[in-house]
Amino acid sequence: MGIPVNSLVVHVTGARPNFPKAAPVLEALATRGVEQLLVHTGQHYDERMSEIFFRQLGIPQPDVNLGVGSGPHGAQTAATMVALEELFTERRPALVVVYGDVNSTVAAALVASKLGIAIAHVEAGLRSFDMTMPEEINRLVTDRLSNLLLATSVDAVAHLGNEGVAADKIHFVGNPMIDTLLKNIDRFDADAARAAFDLSGPYQVATLHRPGNVDRPEDIARLVTAMHQAADEAPVIIPLHPRGRGRLTEAGLFDHPAIRVEDPLGYVEFMGLVRGAAAVITDSGGVQEETTILGIPCLTLRPNTERPVTITNGTNQLVTHETLPSRVREVLAEGPLSQWPTPPLWDGRAGERIADILARKVAG
Ligand code: UD1
Ligand code: UDP
């Protein structure tokens, strides 16, 4: 306990959604002259799930890649913890910054807290109240151990307050993933996406990777039926996450003339495709937020969301396998949205706010 500290800030990333969240924080903190070390745990490792984000978003190459790779939760989290414990003990950071709700996030929080190192959690306080989601467990544990809780939405601030977190630890900073979107928006070329995928009329984009949708055969069968019904209405492009790809293929996801399954896309290409879409079908957390800012109707194939602000102040709605086809018909009939609300402080300045708080913390 209580190892000596210096003013080094260590950022721990590892999975795809971490990268667009960390990019603006790294950039803003660099301008404040704070010494930083970027760790990639290696949780995601395919070029399309990792390296392409660094290249497209101009994120500095990680200083360290722990190369933990895939595995069951216990093995993956434990391998990350072993490697991080060694690194933190050697480097003695003043502060560890963790992002989102993936296994890399909770592993870093567990290790830092046992070593007496302060933790800042970017995207604190989100709650689905669904303990069958591994991410909900990761969120609860990470927030409980964190010293700075950096929240993207008002509901997240309220959840932390309800859980007894002291008000002076909680900061409503906005959404750094939206900083990345706004910074790059001129690169999102819907016409190029249409040309690349040979699309003329209205089309849909889908991403699917939640265990609740793609792990069990009975869920997969219902999902495939629902997706085929959605594709009866307009073509669906699916840049498919590696999780469940084999199972979805076997269950016949590809077997519809209007469904096109692709490898995961680079951020710029993906957002270009989304920008031109008539509807997005997803179970992704980040995509619910991005569609909200772009004003693209988002149909979230989940029973709940930890991002209700995308429903109250955005374009999102929850759908089931059964309601998806009729919701797709409704959204396509309504056509493009001319106006829609957006959440407070999703204004492109979250990275700056976060960097101010982190810099103050390490300055003592
Ligand atoms: C993880 C996060 C999830 C997040 C998602 C974003 C946890 C518990 N889950 O889920 O919250 O929404 O990332 O994408 O941290 N695989 C590859 N190549 C890769 C990475 C993974 O083929 O580069 C395959 C492997 O078969 C692996 C599987 O995908 O077993 C799942 O990867 P894992 O990181 O364990 O969880 P995700 O489902 O990606
Ligand atoms: N994304 C991408 N290419 C894709 C699918 C998603 O660049 O083919 C981006 C998306 O724009 C968002 C992030 O990946 O910024 C979200 O990651 P993911 O859906 O894997 O994780 P989640 O947000 O559900 O945790």
Short mmCIF file of C-alpha atoms and ligand atoms in Angstrom, two decimals:
data_model
loop_
_atom_site.label_atom_id
_atom_site.label_comp_id
_atom_site.label_asym_id
_atom_site.label_seq_id
_atom_site.Cartn_x
_atom_site.Cartn_y
_atom_site.Cartn_z
CA MET A 1 0.00 0.00 0.00
CA GLY A 2 0.96 3.62 -0.46
CA ILE A 3 3.84 3.40 -2.93
CA PRO A 4 5.54 6.75 -3.54
CA VAL A 5 4.15 8.69 -6.47
CA ASN A 6 5.39 11.17 -9.05
CA SER A 7 3.26 13.29 -11.40
CA LEU A 8 2.96 10.70 -14.17
CA VAL A 9 -0.52 10.04 -15.56
CA VAL A 10 -1.06 6.55 -16.98
CA HIS A 11 -3.99 6.01 -19.37
CA VAL A 12 -5.22 2.44 -19.65
CA THR A 13 -6.99 1.52 -22.90
CA GLY A 14 -7.52 -1.85 -24.54
CA ALA A 15 -10.82 -2.29 -26.39
CA ARG A 16 -12.30 -0.52 -29.43
CA PRO A 17 -14.63 1.89 -27.61
CA ASN A 18 -11.78 3.11 -25.38
CA PHE A 19 -9.87 4.71 -28.24
CA PRO A 20 -12.30 7.47 -29.35
CA LYS A 21 -12.85 8.32 -25.66
CA ALA A 22 -9.16 8.55 -24.79
CA ALA A 23 -8.07 10.51 -27.90
CA PRO A 24 -9.31 13.97 -26.81
CA VAL A 25 -8.14 13.49 -23.22
CA LEU A 26 -4.61 12.57 -24.31
CA GLU A 27 -4.48 15.53 -26.65
CA ALA A 28 -5.79 18.07 -24.14
CA LEU A 29 -3.56 16.83 -21.34
CA ALA A 30 -0.48 17.01 -23.59
CA THR A 31 -1.05 20.75 -24.06
CA ARG A 32 -0.96 21.16 -20.28
CA GLY A 33 2.53 19.71 -20.10
CA VAL A 34 1.56 16.70 -18.01
CA GLU A 35 3.78 13.62 -18.37
CA GLN A 36 1.67 10.79 -19.78
CA LEU A 37 2.06 7.10 -20.49
CA LEU A 38 -0.38 5.35 -22.80
CA VAL A 39 -1.02 1.68 -22.08
CA HIS A 40 -2.83 -0.66 -24.47
CA THR A 41 -3.74 -3.86 -22.68
CA GLY A 42 -4.12 -5.80 -25.93
CA GLN A 43 -7.72 -6.83 -25.11
CA HIS A 44 -8.52 -6.00 -28.73
CA TYR A 45 -5.77 -6.69 -31.23
CA ASP A 46 -7.16 -7.10 -34.78
CA GLU A 47 -6.01 -4.24 -36.98
CA ARG A 48 -9.64 -3.19 -37.53
CA MET A 49 -10.44 -3.28 -33.79
CA SER A 50 -7.38 -1.38 -32.65
CA GLU A 51 -4.51 -0.05 -34.80
CA ILE A 52 -6.78 1.67 -37.34
CA PHE A 53 -8.17 3.94 -34.58
CA PHE A 54 -4.69 5.11 -33.62
CA ARG A 55 -3.91 5.87 -37.25
CA GLN A 56 -7.18 7.57 -38.15
CA LEU A 57 -7.53 9.57 -34.93
CA GLY A 58 -3.88 10.54 -34.63
CA ILE A 59 -3.57 8.87 -31.23
CA PRO A 60 0.09 8.42 -30.26
CA GLN A 61 1.30 4.82 -30.46
CA PRO A 62 0.91 3.14 -27.06
CA ASP A 63 4.04 3.33 -24.92
CA VAL A 64 3.30 -0.17 -23.68
CA ASN A 65 1.20 -3.00 -25.13
CA LEU A 66 0.53 -5.71 -22.59
CA GLY A 67 -0.68 -8.16 -25.24
CA VAL A 68 -3.21 -9.88 -22.97
CA GLY A 69 -5.50 -10.94 -25.84
CA SER A 70 -8.78 -12.83 -25.57
CA GLY A 71 -10.01 -15.26 -22.95
CA PRO A 72 -12.75 -15.90 -20.43
CA HIS A 73 -13.46 -12.97 -18.10
CA GLY A 74 -11.42 -14.27 -15.18
CA ALA A 75 -8.39 -15.15 -17.26
CA GLN A 76 -8.45 -11.92 -19.29
CA THR A 77 -8.99 -9.67 -16.27
CA ALA A 78 -6.36 -11.52 -14.24
CA ALA A 79 -3.75 -11.42 -17.00
CA THR A 80 -4.33 -7.68 -17.34
CA MET A 81 -4.01 -7.21 -13.59
CA VAL A 82 -0.74 -9.15 -13.37
CA ALA A 83 0.82 -7.08 -16.13
CA LEU A 84 -0.50 -3.75 -14.83
CA GLU A 85 0.64 -4.46 -11.28
CA GLU A 86 4.17 -4.88 -12.52
CA LEU A 87 3.97 -1.72 -14.64
CA PHE A 88 2.38 0.49 -11.96
CA THR A 89 4.84 -0.72 -9.33
CA GLU A 90 7.73 0.13 -11.61
CA ARG A 91 6.42 3.48 -12.92
CA ARG A 92 4.62 4.68 -9.78
CA PRO A 93 2.06 6.94 -11.48
CA ALA A 94 0.28 9.73 -9.62
CA LEU A 95 -2.94 8.94 -11.40
CA VAL A 96 -4.39 6.15 -13.52
CA VAL A 97 -7.09 7.12 -16.01
CA VAL A 98 -9.54 4.42 -17.08
CA TYR A 99 -12.23 4.58 -19.75
CA GLY A 100 -15.70 3.09 -20.08
CA ASP A 101 -16.70 -0.33 -18.83
CA VAL A 102 -14.56 -3.05 -20.40
CA ASN A 103 -12.47 -5.68 -18.64
CA SER A 104 -9.32 -3.57 -19.12
CA THR A 105 -11.07 -0.77 -17.20
CA VAL A 106 -11.93 -2.79 -14.11
CA ALA A 107 -8.57 -4.60 -14.11
CA ALA A 108 -6.72 -1.28 -13.99
CA ALA A 109 -8.98 0.08 -11.26
CA LEU A 110 -8.46 -3.00 -9.07
CA VAL A 111 -4.69 -2.88 -9.41
CA ALA A 112 -4.34 0.89 -8.93
CA SER A 113 -6.57 0.94 -5.86
CA LYS A 114 -4.58 -1.84 -4.12
CA LEU A 115 -1.38 0.09 -4.82
CA GLY A 116 -2.85 3.28 -3.38
CA ILE A 117 -2.79 5.08 -6.74
CA ALA A 118 -5.58 7.57 -7.49
CA ILE A 119 -8.00 6.60 -10.27
CA ALA A 120 -9.96 8.80 -12.65
CA HIS A 121 -12.87 7.10 -14.40
CA VAL A 122 -13.96 8.64 -17.69
CA GLU A 123 -17.65 7.80 -18.31
CA ALA A 124 -18.48 7.19 -14.64
CA GLY A 125 -21.98 6.64 -13.32
CA LEU A 126 -23.67 4.97 -16.29
CA ARG A 127 -26.05 2.25 -15.09
CA SER A 128 -28.19 -0.26 -16.95
CA PHE A 129 -29.23 -1.84 -13.61
CA ASP A 130 -28.79 -5.15 -15.42
CA MET A 131 -26.34 -7.36 -13.58
CA THR A 132 -26.39 -9.94 -16.38
CA MET A 133 -24.21 -7.49 -18.35
CA PRO A 134 -20.49 -7.90 -17.60
CA GLU A 135 -20.13 -4.16 -18.28
CA GLU A 136 -22.50 -3.29 -15.41
CA ILE A 137 -20.28 -5.21 -12.98
CA ASN A 138 -17.23 -3.43 -14.39
CA ARG A 139 -18.95 -0.03 -14.02
CA LEU A 140 -20.00 -0.60 -10.41
CA VAL A 141 -16.60 -1.83 -9.27
CA THR A 142 -14.65 0.83 -11.17
CA ASP A 143 -16.77 3.67 -9.83
CA ARG A 144 -16.57 2.35 -6.26
CA LEU A 145 -12.76 2.44 -6.47
CA SER A 146 -12.34 5.73 -8.33
CA ASN A 147 -11.28 9.07 -6.85
CA LEU A 148 -12.38 11.23 -9.76
CA LEU A 149 -15.69 10.31 -11.36
CA LEU A 150 -16.03 12.03 -14.72
CA ALA A 151 -19.61 11.80 -15.91
CA THR A 152 -21.04 12.22 -19.39
CA SER A 153 -24.67 12.83 -18.41
CA VAL A 154 -26.87 14.21 -15.66
CA ASP A 155 -28.41 10.80 -14.91
CA ALA A 156 -24.91 9.39 -14.34
CA VAL A 157 -24.21 12.13 -11.79
CA ALA A 158 -27.47 11.25 -10.04
CA HIS A 159 -26.66 7.53 -9.91
CA LEU A 160 -23.32 8.24 -8.25
CA GLY A 161 -24.97 10.52 -5.71
CA ASN A 162 -27.56 7.84 -4.95
CA GLU A 163 -24.75 5.34 -4.37
CA GLY A 164 -23.20 7.63 -1.76
CA VAL A 165 -20.25 8.97 -3.76
CA ALA A 166 -19.12 12.29 -2.26
CA ALA A 167 -20.17 15.22 -4.44
CA ASP A 168 -16.63 16.64 -4.62
CA LYS A 169 -15.42 13.51 -6.44
CA ILE A 170 -18.06 13.79 -9.19
CA HIS A 171 -17.56 16.05 -12.22
CA PHE A 172 -20.06 16.49 -15.03
CA VAL A 173 -17.70 16.94 -17.97
CA GLY A 174 -19.64 15.95 -21.11
CA ASN A 175 -18.75 13.21 -23.55
CA PRO A 176 -15.23 12.81 -24.96
CA MET A 177 -16.45 10.30 -27.57
CA ILE A 178 -18.49 13.17 -28.97
CA ASP A 179 -15.39 15.41 -28.99
CA THR A 180 -13.86 12.86 -31.37
CA LEU A 181 -16.99 12.78 -33.50
CA LEU A 182 -17.24 16.57 -33.80
CA LYS A 183 -13.54 16.95 -34.48
CA ASN A 184 -13.70 14.49 -37.38
CA ILE A 185 -17.19 15.15 -38.72
CA ASP A 186 -15.97 16.65 -42.00
CA ARG A 187 -14.25 13.35 -42.77
CA PHE A 188 -17.50 11.34 -42.55
CA ASP A 189 -18.39 11.03 -46.22
CA ALA A 190 -21.81 9.47 -46.78
CA ASP A 191 -21.44 9.67 -50.59
CA ALA A 192 -18.18 7.73 -50.45
CA ALA A 193 -19.91 5.14 -48.26
CA ARG A 194 -22.79 4.82 -50.73
CA ALA A 195 -20.32 4.37 -53.57
CA ALA A 196 -18.22 1.84 -51.63
CA PHE A 197 -21.26 -0.28 -50.81
CA ASP A 198 -23.12 0.31 -54.07
CA LEU A 199 -26.14 1.85 -52.34
CA SER A 200 -28.65 4.07 -54.11
CA GLY A 201 -31.79 4.42 -51.95
CA PRO A 202 -32.32 4.43 -48.19
CA TYR A 203 -30.21 1.92 -46.28
CA GLN A 204 -29.62 0.73 -42.73
CA VAL A 205 -26.44 0.04 -40.78
CA ALA A 206 -26.27 -2.55 -38.01
CA THR A 207 -23.69 -3.50 -35.39
CA LEU A 208 -24.19 -6.48 -33.10
CA HIS A 209 -21.89 -7.84 -30.42
CA ARG A 210 -23.58 -7.98 -26.99
CA PRO A 211 -23.50 -11.40 -25.34
CA GLY A 212 -27.27 -10.98 -24.77
CA ASN A 213 -27.76 -10.99 -28.56
CA VAL A 214 -24.98 -13.09 -30.06
CA ASP A 215 -23.89 -15.76 -27.56
CA ARG A 216 -26.82 -18.17 -27.14
CA PRO A 217 -28.37 -20.12 -30.04
CA GLU A 218 -31.97 -19.23 -29.08
CA ASP A 219 -31.19 -15.48 -29.03
CA ILE A 220 -29.28 -15.76 -32.28
CA ALA A 221 -32.14 -17.49 -34.07
CA ARG A 222 -34.55 -14.69 -33.06
CA LEU A 223 -31.98 -12.06 -33.95
CA VAL A 224 -31.43 -13.50 -37.44
CA THR A 225 -35.19 -13.61 -38.09
CA ALA A 226 -35.56 -10.00 -36.93
CA MET A 227 -32.63 -8.82 -39.05
CA HIS A 228 -34.01 -10.58 -42.13
CA GLN A 229 -37.36 -8.84 -41.56
CA ALA A 230 -35.58 -5.49 -41.21
CA ALA A 231 -33.72 -6.20 -44.46
CA ASP A 232 -37.05 -6.75 -46.25
CA GLU A 233 -37.58 -2.98 -45.80
CA ALA A 234 -34.18 -1.60 -46.96
CA PRO A 235 -30.63 -2.95 -47.41
CA VAL A 236 -28.64 -3.51 -44.19
CA ILE A 237 -24.86 -3.17 -44.06
CA ILE A 238 -23.41 -4.98 -41.03
CA PRO A 239 -19.76 -4.32 -40.16
CA LEU A 240 -19.67 -7.32 -37.86
CA HIS A 241 -17.70 -7.48 -34.61
CA PRO A 242 -15.62 -10.68 -34.30
CA ARG A 243 -17.63 -11.84 -31.29
CA GLY A 244 -20.36 -14.19 -32.49
CA ARG A 245 -19.39 -13.91 -36.13
CA GLY A 246 -19.14 -17.68 -36.55
CA ARG A 247 -22.40 -18.34 -34.73
CA LEU A 248 -24.28 -15.66 -36.68
CA THR A 249 -22.94 -17.00 -39.96
CA GLU A 250 -23.98 -20.54 -39.10
CA ALA A 251 -27.43 -19.30 -38.09
CA GLY A 252 -27.91 -17.81 -41.58
CA LEU A 253 -27.47 -14.04 -40.97
CA PHE A 254 -25.87 -13.69 -44.41
CA ASP A 255 -28.71 -15.57 -46.13
CA HIS A 256 -30.74 -12.56 -47.24
CA PRO A 257 -30.14 -10.72 -50.51
CA ALA A 258 -30.36 -7.29 -48.83
CA ILE A 259 -27.93 -8.07 -45.99
CA ARG A 260 -24.27 -7.37 -46.52
CA VAL A 261 -21.89 -8.48 -43.78
CA GLU A 262 -18.47 -6.83 -43.64
CA ASP A 263 -15.43 -6.88 -41.43
CA PRO A 264 -15.40 -4.11 -38.80
CA LEU A 265 -14.80 -0.76 -40.47
CA GLY A 266 -12.33 1.96 -39.60
CA TYR A 267 -13.85 4.78 -37.55
CA VAL A 268 -13.96 7.27 -40.42
CA GLU A 269 -15.53 4.79 -42.87
CA PHE A 270 -17.99 3.56 -40.25
CA MET A 271 -19.14 7.04 -39.32
CA GLY A 272 -19.46 7.96 -43.01
CA LEU A 273 -21.76 4.98 -43.48
CA VAL A 274 -23.78 5.91 -40.38
CA ARG A 275 -24.06 9.54 -41.47
CA GLY A 276 -25.88 8.53 -44.65
CA ALA A 277 -28.08 5.85 -43.07
CA ALA A 278 -31.87 6.03 -42.80
CA ALA A 279 -31.67 3.97 -39.61
CA VAL A 280 -29.10 2.27 -37.42
CA ILE A 281 -29.77 -0.99 -35.61
CA THR A 282 -27.31 -1.64 -32.81
CA ASP A 283 -26.49 -3.01 -29.40
CA SER A 284 -23.38 -0.81 -29.07
CA GLY A 285 -23.08 1.80 -26.36
CA GLY A 286 -21.03 4.26 -28.36
CA VAL A 287 -23.18 3.99 -31.47
CA GLN A 288 -26.27 5.04 -29.47
CA GLU A 289 -24.40 8.24 -28.61
CA GLU A 290 -22.96 8.93 -32.05
CA THR A 291 -26.33 8.52 -33.83
CA THR A 292 -27.83 10.93 -31.31
CA ILE A 293 -25.43 13.67 -32.34
CA LEU A 294 -25.70 12.90 -36.07
CA GLY A 295 -29.52 12.84 -35.89
CA ILE A 296 -29.80 9.31 -37.26
CA PRO A 297 -32.68 7.22 -35.86
CA CYS A 298 -31.17 4.50 -33.67
CA LEU A 299 -32.98 1.26 -32.88
CA THR A 300 -31.23 -0.37 -29.93
CA LEU A 301 -31.75 -4.10 -29.73
CA ARG A 302 -31.54 -4.36 -25.96
CA PRO A 303 -33.99 -4.54 -23.04
CA ASN A 304 -32.30 -1.56 -21.34
CA THR A 305 -29.66 1.08 -21.84
CA GLU A 306 -27.14 2.71 -19.51
CA ARG A 307 -27.42 5.73 -21.83
CA PRO A 308 -31.06 6.84 -21.36
CA VAL A 309 -30.05 10.38 -22.28
CA THR A 310 -29.87 9.18 -25.90
CA ILE A 311 -33.60 8.43 -25.64
CA THR A 312 -34.70 11.55 -23.72
CA ASN A 313 -32.32 13.92 -25.55
CA GLY A 314 -31.56 12.05 -28.73
CA THR A 315 -32.65 9.73 -31.50
CA ASN A 316 -32.53 6.39 -29.73
CA GLN A 317 -35.29 3.93 -28.91
CA LEU A 318 -35.16 0.44 -27.43
CA VAL A 319 -36.57 -2.37 -29.56
CA THR A 320 -37.02 -6.11 -29.19
CA HIS A 321 -36.54 -8.76 -31.84
CA GLU A 322 -40.33 -8.72 -32.22
CA THR A 323 -40.80 -4.93 -32.51
CA LEU A 324 -37.75 -4.25 -34.71
CA PRO A 325 -39.44 -4.77 -38.12
CA SER A 326 -42.37 -2.42 -37.38
CA ARG A 327 -40.03 0.23 -35.91
CA VAL A 328 -37.85 0.03 -39.01
CA ARG A 329 -40.94 0.59 -41.18
CA GLU A 330 -41.97 3.60 -39.08
CA VAL A 331 -38.53 5.20 -39.16
CA LEU A 332 -38.14 4.68 -42.91
CA ALA A 333 -41.60 6.15 -43.53
CA GLU A 334 -40.80 9.23 -41.43
CA GLY A 335 -37.63 9.98 -43.42
CA PRO A 336 -34.64 12.06 -42.28
CA LEU A 337 -35.02 14.06 -39.06
CA SER A 338 -34.91 17.83 -39.46
CA GLN A 339 -34.37 18.54 -35.77
CA TRP A 340 -33.68 16.55 -32.63
CA PRO A 341 -32.52 17.31 -29.09
CA THR A 342 -28.96 16.63 -27.92
CA PRO A 343 -27.63 16.01 -24.40
CA PRO A 344 -26.12 18.86 -22.37
CA LEU A 345 -22.33 19.34 -22.64
CA TRP A 346 -21.94 17.01 -25.61
CA ASP A 347 -20.27 19.98 -27.23
CA GLY A 348 -16.77 18.85 -28.22
CA ARG A 349 -15.08 20.26 -25.11
CA ALA A 350 -15.19 17.29 -22.71
CA GLY A 351 -11.50 16.47 -23.24
CA GLU A 352 -10.53 19.99 -22.18
CA ARG A 353 -12.69 19.81 -19.06
CA ILE A 354 -11.31 16.39 -18.15
CA ALA A 355 -7.72 17.52 -18.73
CA ASP A 356 -8.22 20.52 -16.43
CA ILE A 357 -9.43 18.23 -13.64
CA LEU A 358 -6.63 15.67 -14.16
CA ALA A 359 -3.93 18.36 -14.32
CA ARG A 360 -5.21 19.91 -11.07
CA LYS A 361 -5.16 16.49 -9.42
CA VAL A 362 -1.54 15.70 -10.30
CA ALA A 363 -0.44 19.23 -9.42
CA GLY A 364 -1.65 18.35 -5.91
C1 UD1 B 1 -15.65 -6.03 -25.22
C2 UD1 B 1 -16.27 -5.41 -23.98
C3 UD1 B 1 -17.61 -4.79 -24.34
C4 UD1 B 1 -17.47 -3.81 -25.48
C5 UD1 B 1 -16.75 -4.46 -26.66
C6 UD1 B 1 -16.49 -3.41 -27.68
C7 UD1 B 1 -15.73 -6.58 -21.88
C8 UD1 B 1 -16.24 -7.48 -20.84
N1 UD1 B 1 -16.54 -6.43 -22.97
O1 UD1 B 1 -16.51 -7.06 -25.66
O2 UD1 B 1 -18.13 -4.09 -23.21
O3 UD1 B 1 -18.75 -3.36 -25.86
O4 UD1 B 1 -15.51 -5.04 -26.22
O5 UD1 B 1 -16.13 -3.90 -28.90
O6 UD1 B 1 -14.67 -6.02 -21.76
N2 UD1 B 1 -11.88 -10.88 -30.82
C9 UD1 B 1 -11.18 -10.92 -31.98
N3 UD1 B 1 -10.31 -9.91 -32.26
C10 UD1 B 1 -10.11 -8.86 -31.43
C11 UD1 B 1 -10.83 -8.84 -30.22
C12 UD1 B 1 -11.71 -9.85 -29.94
O7 UD1 B 1 -11.31 -11.84 -32.79
O8 UD1 B 1 -9.32 -7.97 -31.74
C13 UD1 B 1 -12.84 -11.97 -30.54
C14 UD1 B 1 -12.25 -13.11 -29.72
O9 UD1 B 1 -12.82 -14.29 -30.16
C15 UD1 B 1 -12.78 -12.80 -28.32
C16 UD1 B 1 -14.12 -12.16 -28.61
O10 UD1 B 1 -13.94 -11.43 -29.80
O11 UD1 B 1 -12.89 -13.93 -27.51
C17 UD1 B 1 -14.61 -11.25 -27.52
O12 UD1 B 1 -13.62 -10.24 -27.20
P1 UD1 B 1 -13.60 -9.56 -25.75
O13 UD1 B 1 -12.66 -8.44 -25.73
O14 UD1 B 1 -13.47 -10.60 -24.69
O15 UD1 B 1 -15.07 -9.03 -25.58
P2 UD1 B 1 -15.97 -8.21 -26.60
O16 UD1 B 1 -17.15 -9.03 -26.93
O17 UD1 B 1 -15.11 -7.68 -27.68
N1 UDP B 2 -17.04 1.47 -34.67
C1 UDP B 2 -16.16 1.51 -35.75
N2 UDP B 2 -16.27 0.57 -36.73
C2 UDP B 2 -17.22 -0.39 -36.70
C3 UDP B 2 -18.13 -0.42 -35.62
C4 UDP B 2 -18.00 0.53 -34.60
O1 UDP B 2 -15.29 2.39 -35.83
O2 UDP B 2 -17.28 -1.21 -37.62
C5 UDP B 2 -16.86 2.47 -33.58
C6 UDP B 2 -18.09 3.29 -33.26
O3 UDP B 2 -18.21 4.39 -34.10
C7 UDP B 2 -17.81 3.69 -31.82
C8 UDP B 2 -17.05 2.49 -31.27
O4 UDP B 2 -16.59 1.76 -32.39
O5 UDP B 2 -16.98 4.82 -31.79
C9 UDP B 2 -17.98 1.66 -30.43
O6 UDP B 2 -17.40 0.46 -30.09
P1 UDP B 2 -18.24 -0.86 -29.79
O7 UDP B 2 -19.57 -0.82 -30.41
O8 UDP B 2 -17.34 -1.99 -30.14
O9 UDP B 2 -18.32 -0.83 -28.21
P2 UDP B 2 -19.39 -0.30 -27.16
O10 UDP B 2 -19.55 1.16 -27.39
O11 UDP B 2 -20.64 -1.07 -27.34
O12 UDP B 2 -18.78 -0.63 -25.84
#
